[in-house]
XYZ file of C-alpha atoms in Angstrom:
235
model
C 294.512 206.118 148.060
C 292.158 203.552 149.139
C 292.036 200.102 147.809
C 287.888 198.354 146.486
C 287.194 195.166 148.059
C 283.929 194.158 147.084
C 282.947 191.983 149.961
C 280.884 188.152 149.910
C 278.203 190.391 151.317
C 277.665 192.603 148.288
C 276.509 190.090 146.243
C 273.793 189.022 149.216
C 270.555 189.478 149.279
C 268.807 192.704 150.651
C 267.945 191.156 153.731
C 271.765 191.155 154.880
C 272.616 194.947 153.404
C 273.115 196.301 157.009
C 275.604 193.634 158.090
C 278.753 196.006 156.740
C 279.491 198.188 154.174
C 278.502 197.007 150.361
C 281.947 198.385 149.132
C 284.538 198.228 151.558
C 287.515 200.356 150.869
C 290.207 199.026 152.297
C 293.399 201.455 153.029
C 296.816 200.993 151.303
C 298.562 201.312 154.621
C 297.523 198.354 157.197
C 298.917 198.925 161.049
C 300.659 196.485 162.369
C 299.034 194.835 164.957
C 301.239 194.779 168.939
C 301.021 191.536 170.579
C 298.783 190.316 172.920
C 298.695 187.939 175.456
C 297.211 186.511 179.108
C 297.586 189.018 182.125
C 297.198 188.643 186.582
C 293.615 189.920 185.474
C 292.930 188.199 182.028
C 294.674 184.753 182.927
C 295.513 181.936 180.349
C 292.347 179.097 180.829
C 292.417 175.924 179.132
C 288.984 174.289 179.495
C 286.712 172.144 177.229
C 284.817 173.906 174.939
C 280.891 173.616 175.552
C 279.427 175.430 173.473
C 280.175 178.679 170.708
C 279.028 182.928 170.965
C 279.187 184.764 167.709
C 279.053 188.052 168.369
C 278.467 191.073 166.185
C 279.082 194.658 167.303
C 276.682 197.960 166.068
C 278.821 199.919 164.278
C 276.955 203.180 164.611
C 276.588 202.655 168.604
C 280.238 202.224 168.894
C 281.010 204.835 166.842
C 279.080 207.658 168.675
C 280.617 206.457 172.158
C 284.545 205.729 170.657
C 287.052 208.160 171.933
C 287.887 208.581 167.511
C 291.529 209.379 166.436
C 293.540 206.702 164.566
C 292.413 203.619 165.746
C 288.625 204.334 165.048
C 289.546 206.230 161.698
C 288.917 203.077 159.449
C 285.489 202.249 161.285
C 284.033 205.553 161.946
C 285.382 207.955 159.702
C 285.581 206.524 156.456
C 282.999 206.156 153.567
C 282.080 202.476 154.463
C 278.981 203.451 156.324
C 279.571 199.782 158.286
C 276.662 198.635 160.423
C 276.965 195.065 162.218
C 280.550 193.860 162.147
C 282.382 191.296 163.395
C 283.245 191.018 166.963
C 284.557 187.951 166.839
C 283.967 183.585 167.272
C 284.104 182.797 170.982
C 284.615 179.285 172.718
C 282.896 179.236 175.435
C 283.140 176.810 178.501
C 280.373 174.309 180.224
C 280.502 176.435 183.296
C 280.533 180.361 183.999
C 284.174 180.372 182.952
C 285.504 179.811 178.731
C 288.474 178.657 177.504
C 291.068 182.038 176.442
C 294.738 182.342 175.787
C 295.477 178.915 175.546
C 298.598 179.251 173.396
C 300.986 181.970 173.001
C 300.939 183.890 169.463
C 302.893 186.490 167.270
C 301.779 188.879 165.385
C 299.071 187.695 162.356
C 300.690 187.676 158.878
C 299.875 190.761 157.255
C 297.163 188.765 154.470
C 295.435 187.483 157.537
C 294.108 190.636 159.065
C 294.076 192.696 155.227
C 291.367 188.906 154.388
C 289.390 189.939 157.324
C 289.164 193.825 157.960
C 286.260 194.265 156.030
C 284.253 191.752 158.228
C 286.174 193.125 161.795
C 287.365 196.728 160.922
C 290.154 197.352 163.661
C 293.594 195.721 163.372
C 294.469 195.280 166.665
C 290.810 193.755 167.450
C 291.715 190.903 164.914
C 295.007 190.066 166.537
C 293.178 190.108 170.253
C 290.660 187.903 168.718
C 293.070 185.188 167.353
C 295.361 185.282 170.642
C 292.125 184.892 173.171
C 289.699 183.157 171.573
C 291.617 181.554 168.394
C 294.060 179.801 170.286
C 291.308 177.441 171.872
C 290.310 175.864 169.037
C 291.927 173.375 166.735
C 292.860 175.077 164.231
C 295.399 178.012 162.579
C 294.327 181.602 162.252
C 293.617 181.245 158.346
C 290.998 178.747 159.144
C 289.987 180.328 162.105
C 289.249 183.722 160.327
C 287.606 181.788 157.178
C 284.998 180.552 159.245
C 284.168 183.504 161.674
C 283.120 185.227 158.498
C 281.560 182.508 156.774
C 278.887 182.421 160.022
C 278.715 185.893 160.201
C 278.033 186.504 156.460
C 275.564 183.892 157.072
C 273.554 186.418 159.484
C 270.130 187.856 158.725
C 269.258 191.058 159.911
C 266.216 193.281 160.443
C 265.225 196.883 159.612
C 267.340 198.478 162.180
C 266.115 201.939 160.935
C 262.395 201.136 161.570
C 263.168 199.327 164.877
C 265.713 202.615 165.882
C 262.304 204.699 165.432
C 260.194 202.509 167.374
C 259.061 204.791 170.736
C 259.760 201.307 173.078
C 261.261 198.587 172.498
C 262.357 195.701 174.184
C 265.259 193.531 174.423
C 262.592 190.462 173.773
C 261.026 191.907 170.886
C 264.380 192.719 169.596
C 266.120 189.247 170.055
C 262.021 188.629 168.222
C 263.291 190.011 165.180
C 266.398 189.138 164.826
C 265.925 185.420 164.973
C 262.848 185.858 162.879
C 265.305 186.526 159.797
C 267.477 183.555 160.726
C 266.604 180.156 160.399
C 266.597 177.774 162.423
C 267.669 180.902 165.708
C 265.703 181.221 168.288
C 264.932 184.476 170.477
C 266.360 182.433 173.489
C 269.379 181.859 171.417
C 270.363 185.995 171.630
C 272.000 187.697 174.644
C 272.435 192.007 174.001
C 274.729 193.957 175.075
C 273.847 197.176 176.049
C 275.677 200.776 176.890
C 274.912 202.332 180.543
C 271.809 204.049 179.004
C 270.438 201.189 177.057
C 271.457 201.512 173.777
C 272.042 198.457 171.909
C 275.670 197.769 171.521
C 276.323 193.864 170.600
C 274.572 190.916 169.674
C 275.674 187.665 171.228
C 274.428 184.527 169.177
C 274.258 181.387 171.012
C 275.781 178.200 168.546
C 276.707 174.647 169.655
C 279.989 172.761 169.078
C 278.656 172.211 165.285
C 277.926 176.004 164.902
C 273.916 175.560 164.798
C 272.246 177.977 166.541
C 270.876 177.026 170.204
C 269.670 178.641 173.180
C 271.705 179.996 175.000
C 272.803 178.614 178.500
C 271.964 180.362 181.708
C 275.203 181.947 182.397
C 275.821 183.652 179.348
C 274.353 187.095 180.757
C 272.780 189.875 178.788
C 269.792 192.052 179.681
C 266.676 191.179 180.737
C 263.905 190.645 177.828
C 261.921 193.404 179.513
C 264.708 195.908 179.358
C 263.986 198.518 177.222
C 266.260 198.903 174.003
C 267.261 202.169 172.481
C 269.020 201.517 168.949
C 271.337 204.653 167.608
C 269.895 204.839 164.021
C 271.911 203.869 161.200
C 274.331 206.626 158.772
């Protein structure tokens, strides 16, 4: 049996009906999450923090590249029909490098990752993001959690169906769009992440140490604004 959690979001306006699913069904069984922590490859960095990325992930992109079974079951094969999630709240550094793993973690309690799985559907994604990113900031995962989604159910989003349809369409004019429903964002303030053929897979969001939205620095990557954009339409 599956559990109604009727989401911040649902009670949003129209213009933010994409950003998950308006009824989230939340399972009765919740994984427990393994624990995480710095690696040879993935070290521990503890640097100033410069500036923020809040990043949201296409649900239906990710879906039609994911490798499915358990992990993906809550995401991509349930009736939640999510569309931009959560990726997570990164602090990011003055330089090319960011702070991550700055203190070690357990596991999340268990109301922790059941408050936020509606925003972020993957257990073990909520844990990683707590233990990388979390960790940097002043605060305590509650907190931490509490205001990822508060930004992100701030978001505005446009018609991804009509801009999926569109014969081109770059990653300018996308970035065009998307600030165009947020106030106060600026094109300049969006970085994409694509797949290997182009298809829109995240949106970075550039935010400064007061979580208003800015341009974002030079080294924070993402295509070029000429690329061309494919978007994988929405269930």
């Amino acid at each position: 049996m599956l559990k109604m959690v009727l989401p911040l979001i649902a009670l949003a306006t129209p213009g933010i009906a994409l950003a998950q699913a308006n009824q989230c069904r939340l399972p009765d069984v919740i994984a427990r999450p393994r624990i995480e922590g710095p690696t040879a490859e993935d070290p521990k960095r503890v640097l100033p923090i410069g500036y923020y990325t809040l990043a949201v992930s296409w649900t239906p992109q990710y879906c039609k590249t994911s490798r499915g079974g358990a992990r993906d079951a809550f995401q991509c094969q349930s009736d939640n029909s999510f569309a931009f999630t959560l990726h997570g709240l990164w602090p990011d550094g003055y330089g090319e490098q960011w702070p991550q793993y700055c203190k070690a973690a357990g596991i999340l309690p268990r109301k922790v990752i059941r408050d936020h799985l509606c925003a972020t559907p993957s257990v073990q994604l909520i844990q990683h993001e707590w233990v990388k990113h979390g960790t940097c900031m002043p605060t305590n995962p509650t907190a931490f959690f509490a205001l990822s989604r508060k930004l992100y159910h701030a978001l505005r989003y446009p018609d991804m169906a009509e801009l999926a349809q569109r014969p081109t369409l770059s990653a300018r004019a996308f970035a065009e769009a998307f600030a165009a429903r947020n106030k106060g964002m600026v094109a300049d303030g969006i970085r994409l992440n694509v797949t290997r053929d182009g298809s829109l897979s995240e949106v970075w969001i550039c935010m400064d140490r007061k979580y208003r939205y800015i341009s974002c620095p030079p080294q924070q990557g993402g295509v070029r604004d000429r690329a061309q954009l494919r978007i994988e339409p929405p269930r």
